[in-house]
Coordinates of C-alpha atoms and ligand atoms in Angstrom, one line a residue:
M161 CA 26.0 -44.8 28.9
A162 CA 24.8 -41.5 30.4
S163 CA 27.8 -39.7 29.0
N164 CA 27.2 -41.3 25.6
I165 CA 23.6 -39.9 25.6
I166 CA 24.9 -36.5 26.6
T167 CA 27.5 -36.6 23.8
I168 CA 24.8 -37.7 21.3
S169 CA 22.3 -35.1 22.4
S170 CA 24.9 -32.3 22.5
S171 CA 26.1 -33.2 19.0
L172 CA 22.4 -33.1 17.9
V173 CA 22.0 -29.7 19.4
L174 CA 25.2 -28.6 17.7
A175 CA 24.0 -30.0 14.4
V176 CA 20.7 -28.1 14.7
I177 CA 22.5 -24.9 15.6
V178 CA 24.9 -25.2 12.6
S179 CA 22.1 -26.0 10.1
L180 CA 20.0 -23.2 11.4
T181 CA 22.9 -20.8 11.1
V182 CA 23.6 -22.0 7.6
Q183 CA 19.9 -21.7 6.7
I184 CA 19.6 -18.2 8.2
F185 CA 22.8 -16.7 6.9
Y186 CA 23.7 -18.4 3.7
F187 CA 20.3 -19.3 2.2
S188 CA 18.5 -16.2 3.5
P189 CA 16.0 -14.7 1.0
I190 CA 16.9 -11.2 2.3
D191 CA 19.9 -9.0 2.6
P192 CA 18.6 -6.7 5.4
L193 CA 19.4 -3.2 6.6
P194 CA 18.4 -2.0 10.0
L195 CA 15.1 -0.1 10.0
E196 CA 13.9 2.5 12.6
L197 CA 10.2 2.5 13.0
P198 CA 8.5 5.4 14.8
P199 CA 6.4 4.2 17.8
S200 CA 2.7 3.8 16.9
S201 CA 0.3 6.2 18.6
S202 CA -3.3 5.9 19.5
T203 CA -6.0 8.6 19.0
P204 CA -8.9 9.2 21.3
G205 CA -12.3 8.3 19.9
N206 CA -12.0 5.2 17.8
Q207 CA -13.9 7.1 15.1
L208 CA -13.3 4.3 12.6
Q209 CA -15.4 2.0 14.7
N210 CA -18.3 4.2 13.7
I211 CA -18.3 3.4 10.0
T212 CA -21.1 2.0 7.8
K213 CA -20.2 -1.2 6.0
L214 CA -21.0 -1.0 2.3
G215 CA -21.4 -4.2 0.3
E216 CA -20.6 -6.4 3.3
G217 CA -19.9 -9.9 2.2
A218 CA -19.6 -9.0 -1.4
L219 CA -16.2 -7.2 -1.5
K220 CA -13.2 -9.3 -0.7
D221 CA -10.2 -7.3 0.6
P222 CA -10.9 -4.1 -1.5
E223 CA -7.4 -2.6 -1.2
D224 CA -8.3 0.6 -3.1
V225 CA -11.4 2.6 -3.9
C226 CA -12.0 5.4 -6.4
V227 CA -14.8 7.6 -7.7
D228 CA -15.4 8.7 -11.3
N229 CA -16.9 11.9 -12.7
D230 CA -20.5 10.6 -12.4
G231 CA -20.0 9.9 -8.7
T232 CA -19.8 6.1 -9.2
L233 CA -17.7 4.4 -6.5
Y234 CA -15.4 1.5 -7.6
A235 CA -13.4 -1.1 -5.7
A236 CA -11.1 -3.9 -6.9
T237 CA -11.4 -7.1 -5.0
R238 CA -9.1 -10.0 -4.2
D239 CA -11.2 -12.3 -6.4
G240 CA -10.5 -10.2 -9.5
W241 CA -13.8 -8.2 -9.6
I242 CA -14.1 -4.5 -10.3
K243 CA -17.3 -3.8 -8.5
R244 CA -19.1 -0.5 -8.5
L245 CA -21.8 1.4 -6.7
P246 CA -23.6 3.9 -8.9
R247 CA -24.5 7.2 -7.1
N248 CA -27.5 6.9 -4.8
N249 CA -27.6 3.1 -5.2
E250 CA -27.7 0.5 -2.4
N251 CA -26.3 -2.4 -4.3
W252 CA -22.9 -3.1 -5.7
E253 CA -22.8 -4.2 -9.3
N254 CA -20.3 -6.8 -10.6
W255 CA -18.8 -4.6 -13.3
K256 CA -15.8 -6.3 -14.9
H257 CA -13.7 -9.3 -14.0
I258 CA -10.0 -9.9 -14.5
D259 CA -8.5 -13.3 -14.0
S260 CA -6.3 -12.2 -11.0
N261 CA -6.1 -12.4 -7.3
T262 CA -3.6 -9.7 -7.0
L263 CA -5.4 -6.4 -7.9
L264 CA -4.3 -3.3 -5.9
G265 CA -4.5 0.4 -6.8
I266 CA -7.2 1.8 -9.1
A267 CA -7.8 5.3 -10.5
A268 CA -10.5 6.8 -12.7
S269 CA -9.4 7.9 -16.2
K270 CA -10.4 11.3 -17.6
D271 CA -11.9 9.6 -20.7
G272 CA -14.0 7.1 -18.7
G273 CA -12.9 3.8 -17.4
L274 CA -10.3 2.9 -14.8
F275 CA -6.6 2.1 -14.5
V276 CA -6.0 -1.0 -12.4
C277 CA -2.7 -2.3 -11.0
D278 CA -2.1 -6.0 -10.9
V279 CA 0.9 -7.2 -8.9
E280 CA 1.6 -10.1 -11.3
K281 CA 0.3 -8.9 -14.7
G282 CA 1.0 -5.2 -14.8
L283 CA -1.2 -2.2 -15.6
F284 CA -4.7 -2.6 -17.0
K285 CA -7.2 -0.2 -18.5
V286 CA -10.8 -1.2 -17.8
T287 CA -13.7 0.3 -19.7
E288 CA -17.3 -0.5 -20.5
D289 CA -16.0 -2.7 -23.4
G290 CA -13.8 -4.9 -21.2
F291 CA -10.2 -4.7 -20.1
S292 CA -6.8 -4.4 -21.9
L293 CA -3.3 -4.9 -20.5
L294 CA -1.6 -1.5 -21.1
L295 CA 1.8 -2.5 -19.8
S296 CA 3.1 -5.9 -18.8
Q297 CA 6.9 -5.3 -19.3
V298 CA 9.4 -2.6 -18.5
N299 CA 12.7 -2.7 -20.4
G300 CA 12.2 -6.3 -21.3
S301 CA 11.4 -7.5 -17.7
R302 CA 8.0 -8.4 -16.3
L303 CA 6.3 -5.5 -14.6
N304 CA 6.3 -6.7 -11.1
F305 CA 4.2 -5.3 -8.2
A306 CA 2.5 -2.3 -9.8
D307 CA 0.8 -0.9 -6.7
D308 CA -0.9 2.4 -7.3
V309 CA -1.7 4.6 -10.2
I310 CA -2.8 8.2 -11.1
E311 CA -3.5 9.9 -14.4
A312 CA -2.5 13.5 -15.0
S313 CA -4.7 15.8 -17.2
D314 CA -2.2 15.6 -20.0
G315 CA -2.8 11.8 -20.1
I316 CA 0.5 10.8 -18.6
V317 CA 0.0 7.9 -16.1
Y318 CA 2.2 7.8 -13.0
F319 CA 2.4 4.5 -11.1
S320 CA 4.4 2.9 -8.4
V321 CA 6.3 -0.4 -8.4
A322 CA 6.3 -1.3 -4.7
S323 CA 9.1 -3.9 -5.1
T324 CA 11.1 -5.1 -8.0
K325 CA 12.3 -8.0 -5.9
F326 CA 9.4 -9.5 -3.9
G327 CA 5.7 -10.2 -4.6
L328 CA 2.4 -9.9 -2.9
H329 CA 2.6 -13.3 -1.2
N330 CA 6.0 -12.5 0.3
W331 CA 5.8 -8.7 0.7
Y332 CA 6.9 -9.1 4.4
L333 CA 10.4 -10.0 3.0
D334 CA 10.6 -6.5 1.6
V335 CA 9.9 -4.8 4.9
L336 CA 12.4 -7.2 6.6
E337 CA 15.0 -6.4 4.0
A338 CA 14.3 -2.6 4.3
R339 CA 16.2 -1.8 1.1
P340 CA 14.9 0.6 -1.5
N341 CA 13.6 -2.0 -4.0
G342 CA 10.8 0.2 -5.4
Q343 CA 10.3 2.8 -8.1
L344 CA 7.9 5.6 -9.2
L345 CA 7.4 5.3 -13.0
M346 CA 5.6 7.2 -15.7
Y347 CA 3.9 5.8 -18.7
N348 CA 3.2 7.8 -21.9
P349 CA 0.2 6.2 -23.6
Y350 CA 0.9 8.2 -26.8
T351 CA 4.4 6.8 -27.3
N352 CA 4.1 3.7 -25.1
E353 CA 7.3 4.7 -23.4
V354 CA 8.0 4.2 -19.7
D355 CA 10.5 6.3 -17.7
I356 CA 11.7 6.3 -14.1
V357 CA 10.5 9.3 -12.1
I358 CA 12.2 8.2 -8.8
D359 CA 14.4 5.2 -8.4
K360 CA 15.2 3.3 -5.2
L361 CA 12.2 3.9 -3.0
H362 CA 11.2 2.0 0.2
F363 CA 8.0 0.3 -0.9
P364 CA 6.3 3.1 -2.8
N365 CA 2.7 2.4 -2.3
G366 CA 0.3 5.3 -2.8
V367 CA 0.6 7.9 -5.5
A368 CA -1.3 11.1 -5.8
L369 CA -1.3 14.4 -7.8
S370 CA -1.7 17.8 -6.1
K371 CA -4.8 19.8 -7.0
D372 CA -2.8 22.0 -9.5
E373 CA -0.8 19.0 -10.7
D374 CA 2.4 20.9 -9.7
Y375 CA 3.7 17.9 -7.7
L376 CA 3.3 14.2 -7.1
L377 CA 3.2 12.5 -3.7
V378 CA 4.5 9.0 -3.2
S379 CA 4.4 7.1 0.0
E380 CA 7.4 5.1 1.3
T381 CA 5.7 2.7 3.5
W382 CA 8.7 1.2 5.4
K383 CA 10.2 4.7 6.0
S384 CA 6.9 6.1 7.5
R385 CA 7.2 9.0 5.2
V386 CA 5.7 10.6 2.0
L387 CA 8.0 12.1 -0.7
R388 CA 7.0 15.0 -3.0
Y389 CA 8.3 15.1 -6.6
W390 CA 7.9 18.5 -8.3
L391 CA 6.5 18.5 -11.8
K392 CA 6.4 22.2 -12.3
G393 CA 7.9 25.4 -11.0
A394 CA 11.4 26.3 -9.7
N395 CA 11.9 22.9 -8.1
K396 CA 10.8 20.9 -11.2
G397 CA 12.5 17.5 -11.2
K398 CA 13.4 17.7 -7.5
T399 CA 12.3 15.4 -4.7
D400 CA 11.8 16.5 -1.1
I401 CA 10.1 15.1 2.0
F402 CA 6.4 16.0 2.3
I403 CA 5.8 14.4 5.7
E404 CA 7.9 12.1 7.9
N405 CA 7.7 10.3 11.2
L406 CA 4.1 9.2 10.5
P407 CA 2.6 7.0 13.2
G408 CA 2.4 4.1 10.7
G409 CA 3.4 3.1 7.2
P410 CA 1.7 5.2 4.6
D411 CA -0.3 3.2 2.0
N412 CA -2.6 4.8 -0.6
I413 CA -2.9 8.6 -0.8
N414 CA -5.9 10.4 -2.2
L415 CA -6.4 14.1 -3.0
A416 CA -9.3 15.6 -1.0
P417 CA -11.7 18.2 -2.5
D418 CA -10.0 21.0 -0.5
G419 CA -6.6 20.2 -1.8
S420 CA -5.3 18.3 1.3
F421 CA -4.6 14.6 1.2
W422 CA -6.0 11.5 2.9
I423 CA -3.4 8.9 3.8
A424 CA -4.1 5.4 5.1
L425 CA -1.5 4.3 7.6
I426 CA -0.6 0.6 8.2
R427 CA 0.7 -0.5 11.6
Q428 CA 3.9 -2.4 10.8
T429 CA 4.3 -4.4 14.0
I430 CA 2.3 -5.1 17.1
E431 CA 2.8 -2.5 19.8
G432 CA 6.2 -2.4 21.5
L433 CA 7.9 -4.7 18.9
E434 CA 9.1 -1.9 16.6
F435 CA 12.7 -2.6 17.8
V436 CA 12.7 -6.0 16.1
H437 CA 13.3 -4.2 12.7
K438 CA 16.6 -2.7 14.0
Y439 CA 18.3 -6.1 14.2
K440 CA 19.5 -7.9 11.1
V441 CA 19.9 -11.2 12.8
I442 CA 16.3 -11.2 14.0
K443 CA 15.1 -10.1 10.6
R444 CA 17.0 -13.0 8.9
M445 CA 15.4 -15.3 11.4
L446 CA 11.9 -14.0 10.7
A447 CA 12.5 -14.2 6.9
T448 CA 13.4 -17.9 7.4
F449 CA 10.3 -18.6 9.5
P450 CA 7.4 -16.6 8.0
R451 CA 5.0 -17.9 10.7
L452 CA 7.0 -15.9 13.3
Y453 CA 6.6 -12.8 11.1
K454 CA 2.8 -13.3 11.2
V455 CA 3.0 -13.1 15.0
I456 CA 4.7 -9.7 15.0
N457 CA 2.8 -8.2 12.1
G458 CA 0.5 -5.5 13.4
A459 CA -1.5 -4.7 10.2
T460 CA -4.6 -6.4 11.3
K461 CA -4.5 -5.0 14.8
K462 CA -5.4 -1.4 13.9
A463 CA -6.7 1.0 11.4
M464 CA -5.6 4.7 11.0
I465 CA -6.1 7.4 8.5
V466 CA -4.8 11.0 8.5
K467 CA -5.7 14.1 6.5
V468 CA -2.6 16.1 5.7
R469 CA -2.6 19.7 4.5
T470 CA -0.4 20.9 1.7
D471 CA 2.0 22.4 4.2
G472 CA 2.6 18.8 5.6
N473 CA 0.6 19.3 8.8
I474 CA -1.8 16.6 10.0
I475 CA -5.3 18.2 10.4
K476 CA -7.4 15.1 11.1
M477 CA -6.6 11.6 12.5
F478 CA -9.1 8.9 12.8
S479 CA -8.5 5.3 14.0
D480 CA -9.9 2.0 15.2
N481 CA -7.2 1.6 17.8
N482 CA -7.6 -2.2 18.2
G483 CA -8.9 -3.0 14.8
K484 CA -12.2 -4.1 16.1
V485 CA -14.6 -2.9 13.3
M486 CA -12.0 -2.2 10.6
N487 CA -8.3 -2.9 10.4
F488 CA -5.5 -3.0 7.8
V489 CA -7.1 0.0 6.2
T490 CA -5.2 0.7 3.0
S491 CA -7.0 3.7 1.4
A492 CA -9.2 6.6 2.3
L493 CA -11.1 8.6 -0.3
E494 CA -13.2 11.7 0.5
F495 CA -16.3 12.2 -1.6
E496 CA -19.3 14.4 -0.7
D497 CA -18.6 14.8 3.0
H498 CA -17.8 11.1 3.6
V499 CA -14.6 9.1 3.7
Y500 CA -14.7 5.7 1.9
L501 CA -12.2 3.1 3.2
G502 CA -10.5 0.2 1.5
S503 CA -8.8 -2.6 3.4
L504 CA -6.8 -5.8 2.9
N505 CA -8.7 -7.5 5.7
S506 CA -12.4 -6.8 5.2
N507 CA -15.3 -7.9 3.1
F508 CA -16.8 -4.4 2.7
V509 CA -15.9 -0.8 2.0
G510 CA -16.1 1.5 5.1
K511 CA -18.0 4.7 5.0
L512 CA -17.5 7.4 7.6
P513 CA -19.4 10.7 7.7
L514 CA -17.3 13.8 8.1
H515 CA -18.8 16.4 10.4
S516 CA -18.1 20.0 9.5
D517 CA -16.9 20.8 13.1
Ligands
NAG296 C1 -20.7 8.1 15.5 O1 -21.7 8.6 14.6 C2 -22.8 9.2 15.2 C3 -23.9 9.5 14.2 O2 -23.4 10.1 13.1 C4 -22.3 10.4 16.0 O3 -23.4 11.0 16.7 C5 -21.2 10.1 16.9 O4 -20.7 11.2 17.5 C6 -20.1 9.3 16.2 N1 -19.1 8.8 17.2 C7 -17.8 9.0 17.0 C8 -16.9 8.4 18.0 O5 -17.3 9.7 16.1
NAG297 C1 15.7 1.0 -19.2 O1 17.1 0.7 -19.3 C2 17.9 1.9 -19.6 C3 19.3 1.4 -19.9 O2 19.7 0.6 -18.8 C4 17.8 2.8 -18.4 O3 18.6 4.0 -18.7 C5 16.4 3.2 -18.2 O4 16.3 4.1 -17.0 C6 15.5 2.0 -18.0 N1 14.1 2.4 -17.9 C7 13.3 1.9 -17.0 C8 11.9 2.4 -16.9 O5 13.6 1.0 -16.2

């Protein structure tokens, strides 16, 4: 009797192990590569706990912020609103609405209006008259995961495709897979043509142009680095590393008035668990059980932004080390001696005064 029970229960255990193995190895949604994550670091001061909350309660997960020539601040929210704060105003205005819950990067256009990235629909242009879908397909395939956008003064629009394989609801599969599934693309609005600027990027997230428009920066979130693509000069057409070993995954990048760049950094895992990303078997397991991934995800445990000079040196670093006031900060925009912060886990835009010291 007892030995029968042991046989039955050990067969059960065996069956569970076999089916788990089959699930994890044969039906895995990812084909992972090991990923080395730099250890995260803390900064003294917790300066990002000292922000003012703009539009609190009215701005759901404003991933990106931008400012136009009139000094109006814009944010795209998770519920499809493009909201704006005219200069010297207290109240955010519901400006335009897109039927979407996947809006990400936004950028002001030289001729007025904004470019808006939608993970599921593609690239929008939003003006006073309403919105139009500029681009929904590339080479006959749906434009998936448009993430950030910038317009050059010649009218060419550069934008990133964070992942050609995964979407916003399962973005964590892209970091677990750690393969270069993303691209930096350019869109010519005069010819309607789209070309690849850089193929095979590890979650290209933020895109920025240098002050003289001689190069583009693009963040590779999972690689903790930012690449530079030369548009002019002797290195035209070449790509090199602008900054690497960042203490977090770079998200949106914004040009600062002095020609440096503000970069928001996402913490990929909770402290001390960076090693998990080195093991394919653990990653397959986490891909199969997304609840486990949520446990190790560090994005909501911290906020960090850095200001990086054109020579690739970090000149300012601000954080909320335990994410108490603000966390999952995805963009930092400098305007008139303040930094405005977007986040995927807040209902406001953060505003931090910059002291001239
Ligand atoms: C917070 O802001 C106040 C007022 O601007 C300033 O005096 C203080 O030094 C700031 N604290 C930090 C940690 O930056
Ligand atoms: C479109 O497809 C052609 C032919 O395969 C390829 O050369 C080109 O790079 C593709 N363009 C984009 C933007 O994917």
